[in-house]
Amino acid sequence: MMKTNKPSYFMLTLLFTILITISSTSFVHGFNVIDKCWRTDPNWRNHRQQLAKCSVGYSGKMTNNIGPDVVQYMVTDPSDDPLNPKPGTLRYAMTHINGKVWVTFQRDMTIRLQNPLLVSSFTTIDGRGVKVNIADGACLMLQRVTNVIIHGLKIHHCKAQTASTVLGPDKKIVNVGPVDGDAIRMLTSSNIWIDHNTLFDCEDGLIDVTRGSTDITISNNWFRTQNKVMLLGHDDGFLRDKNMKVTVAFNYFGPNCNQRMPRVRHGYAHVVNNLYKGWGNYAIGGSMNPSIKSQANYFIAPKGGKKEITWRKQGGVGEVSWNFQSVEDVFENGASFSESGSGRESVKPNYLPDQAFPVEEGKNVKALTRNAGALKCSSTSNC
């Protein structure tokens, strides 16, 4: 008779228990699939570029931003000169560094941009380890660029600007039209990852994805104290936005967010594992026949306000066929979601292998979004 290998069985049981414990501990700390990829490394400061391999959703893995040819650039000076930026400033990195650049910050600082900052392609702005505010002036513009990561910033109190002239990527003079006061505005850009930022109280909106921009992931951000939060799609007549694909995942909306979380025109949005702490007019809306898959989000309706989550522009083209689908969402305080369109099968995200990620249960979203926003990690402590 064959003997049972009891020690091996015991060791397997012990190993399984340890793995379950580690997984549970990570989940308790709110480590979603993105955070688990890099925050569990106590030596992440020496492995900063690991972050680029952690993105999910339509941006795909941001591996075009890393490699031996990356220029490491440290911002030491918070000042800003739109036409003659000084070495050590953030604008200098965007205008004078060719190719891939990974931007970090020497210390805590507040940057007041005099005019919009045109972010260059193959750029990572990495605010981890310090407190970086971009506030009380112009803010960020991504215009005809690709492969950009914006991580770990606090962007707030962005102001409308008249038309201006600035130095742009490759030291080219660029005439910028009037801007409305958005925190991050994307125009005709692709493969963009906006992760772990805190955005609030800007004159217009917090994030705009417009004019044919696509393959965007907006994740782990904290949006608060804002009327118009996120606009996906330029206007009702801009048909190129039919190709727009955006992932909105693991974000915390609230308190005091009124509408556009997001508002979608023409294109497609996968809105997944986000926490909504109330809204004013609505949470998710659109016009011009967009497709929106709301999946495993946690909606907490305001106590005395509107309970309906969705909004559709009246008289929109093909309004009755709009695909607004709710799958495995969690509703609290009487929140309700009005579905429409041809059904859930038609609003699959159809991710490629490097974009796909596991969707957590809606009941776990509070834990998954607990650390949304710019992380409070000092130069010596873990994030």
PDB file of C-alpha atoms in Angstrom, residues 90 105 109-113 115-117 119 125-127 130-142 148-159 181-186 192-208 218 221-226 228-229 373-375:
ATOM      1  CA  LEU A  90       8.600  71.139 -15.319  1.00  0.00           C
ATOM      2  CA  PHE A 105      10.317  66.049  -8.163  1.00  0.00           C
ATOM      3  CA  MET A 109       6.207  72.120  -4.334  1.00  0.00           C
ATOM      4  CA  THR A 110       3.316  74.088  -5.802  1.00  0.00           C
ATOM      5  CA  ILE A 111       3.614  74.964  -9.483  1.00  0.00           C
ATOM      6  CA  ARG A 112       1.560  77.887 -10.777  1.00  0.00           C
ATOM      7  CA  LEU A 113       1.594  77.620 -14.550  1.00  0.00           C
ATOM      8  CA  ASN A 115      -0.010  79.427 -19.492  1.00  0.00           C
ATOM      9  CA  PRO A 116      -1.092  75.874 -20.418  1.00  0.00           C
ATOM     10  CA  LEU A 117       1.657  73.262 -20.179  1.00  0.00           C
ATOM     11  CA  VAL A 119       2.932  67.697 -22.290  1.00  0.00           C
ATOM     12  CA  ILE A 125       5.153  62.779 -14.783  1.00  0.00           C
ATOM     13  CA  ASP A 126       5.682  60.867 -11.529  1.00  0.00           C
ATOM     14  CA  GLY A 127       4.796  62.703  -8.321  1.00  0.00           C
ATOM     15  CA  VAL A 130       6.477  64.197  -2.546  1.00  0.00           C
ATOM     16  CA  LYS A 131       3.459  66.504  -2.568  1.00  0.00           C
ATOM     17  CA  VAL A 132       3.155  68.247  -5.921  1.00  0.00           C
ATOM     18  CA  ASN A 133       0.358  70.753  -6.526  1.00  0.00           C
ATOM     19  CA  ILE A 134      -0.404  72.275  -9.906  1.00  0.00           C
ATOM     20  CA  ALA A 135      -2.791  75.027  -8.920  1.00  0.00           C
ATOM     21  CA  ASP A 136      -4.114  78.567  -9.239  1.00  0.00           C
ATOM     22  CA  GLY A 137      -3.210  79.075 -12.880  1.00  0.00           C
ATOM     23  CA  ALA A 138      -3.192  77.236 -16.173  1.00  0.00           C
ATOM     24  CA  CYS A 139      -3.017  73.448 -16.166  1.00  0.00           C
ATOM     25  CA  LEU A 140      -2.126  70.496 -18.408  1.00  0.00           C
ATOM     26  CA  MET A 141      -2.822  70.075 -22.125  1.00  0.00           C
ATOM     27  CA  LEU A 142      -2.080  66.927 -24.135  1.00  0.00           C
ATOM     28  CA  VAL A 148       1.818  59.770 -21.554  1.00  0.00           C
ATOM     29  CA  ILE A 149       1.518  58.829 -17.875  1.00  0.00           C
ATOM     30  CA  ILE A 150       0.381  61.414 -15.307  1.00  0.00           C
ATOM     31  CA  HIS A 151       0.648  60.026 -11.793  1.00  0.00           C
ATOM     32  CA  GLY A 152       0.572  61.334  -8.247  1.00  0.00           C
ATOM     33  CA  LEU A 153      -0.307  65.020  -8.695  1.00  0.00           C
ATOM     34  CA  LYS A 154      -2.813  67.331  -7.040  1.00  0.00           C
ATOM     35  CA  ILE A 155      -4.329  69.519  -9.756  1.00  0.00           C
ATOM     36  CA  HIS A 156      -6.818  72.137  -8.654  1.00  0.00           C
ATOM     37  CA  HIS A 157      -8.124  75.685  -9.011  1.00  0.00           C
ATOM     38  CA  CYS A 158      -7.259  75.723 -12.719  1.00  0.00           C
ATOM     39  CA  LYS A 159      -8.181  79.045 -14.310  1.00  0.00           C
ATOM     40  CA  GLY A 181      -9.934  76.020 -17.052  1.00  0.00           C
ATOM     41  CA  ASP A 182      -9.694  72.204 -17.226  1.00  0.00           C
ATOM     42  CA  ALA A 183      -7.244  70.257 -15.070  1.00  0.00           C
ATOM     43  CA  ILE A 184      -6.201  67.855 -17.868  1.00  0.00           C
ATOM     44  CA  ARG A 185      -7.339  68.397 -21.430  1.00  0.00           C
ATOM     45  CA  MET A 186      -6.625  65.845 -24.178  1.00  0.00           C
ATOM     46  CA  ILE A 192      -2.765  58.046 -22.122  1.00  0.00           C
ATOM     47  CA  TRP A 193      -2.856  56.843 -18.493  1.00  0.00           C
ATOM     48  CA  ILE A 194      -4.114  59.209 -15.765  1.00  0.00           C
ATOM     49  CA  ASP A 195      -3.604  57.462 -12.401  1.00  0.00           C
ATOM     50  CA  HIS A 196      -3.642  58.330  -8.669  1.00  0.00           C
ATOM     51  CA  ASN A 197      -4.206  62.076  -9.001  1.00  0.00           C
ATOM     52  CA  THR A 198      -6.389  64.307  -6.850  1.00  0.00           C
ATOM     53  CA  LEU A 199      -8.403  66.778  -8.920  1.00  0.00           C
ATOM     54  CA  PHE A 200     -10.868  69.406  -7.728  1.00  0.00           C
ATOM     55  CA  ASP A 201     -12.319  72.895  -7.946  1.00  0.00           C
ATOM     56  CA  CYS A 202     -11.414  73.960 -11.486  1.00  0.00           C
ATOM     57  CA  GLU A 203     -13.257  76.633 -13.464  1.00  0.00           C
ATOM     58  CA  ASP A 204     -14.505  74.255 -16.163  1.00  0.00           C
ATOM     59  CA  GLY A 205     -13.914  70.489 -15.841  1.00  0.00           C
ATOM     60  CA  LEU A 206     -11.365  68.110 -14.434  1.00  0.00           C
ATOM     61  CA  ILE A 207     -10.640  65.821 -17.412  1.00  0.00           C
ATOM     62  CA  ASP A 208     -11.580  66.311 -21.067  1.00  0.00           C
ATOM     63  CA  ILE A 218      -8.420  57.037 -16.052  1.00  0.00           C
ATOM     64  CA  ASN A 221      -8.123  59.244  -9.075  1.00  0.00           C
ATOM     65  CA  TRP A 222     -10.041  61.229  -6.471  1.00  0.00           C
ATOM     66  CA  PHE A 223     -12.481  63.719  -8.000  1.00  0.00           C
ATOM     67  CA  ARG A 224     -14.209  66.083  -5.597  1.00  0.00           C
ATOM     68  CA  THR A 225     -15.867  69.509  -5.258  1.00  0.00           C
ATOM     69  CA  GLN A 226     -16.578  70.005  -8.942  1.00  0.00           C
ATOM     70  CA  LYS A 228     -18.441  69.205 -14.442  1.00  0.00           C
ATOM     71  CA  VAL A 229     -16.086  66.325 -13.740  1.00  0.00           C
ATOM     72  CA  GLY A 373      -6.006  60.116  -5.350  1.00  0.00           C
ATOM     73  CA  ALA A 374      -2.413  61.243  -4.908  1.00  0.00           C
ATOM     74  CA  LEU A 375      -0.864  58.797  -2.443  1.00  0.00           C
TER      75      LEU A 375
END
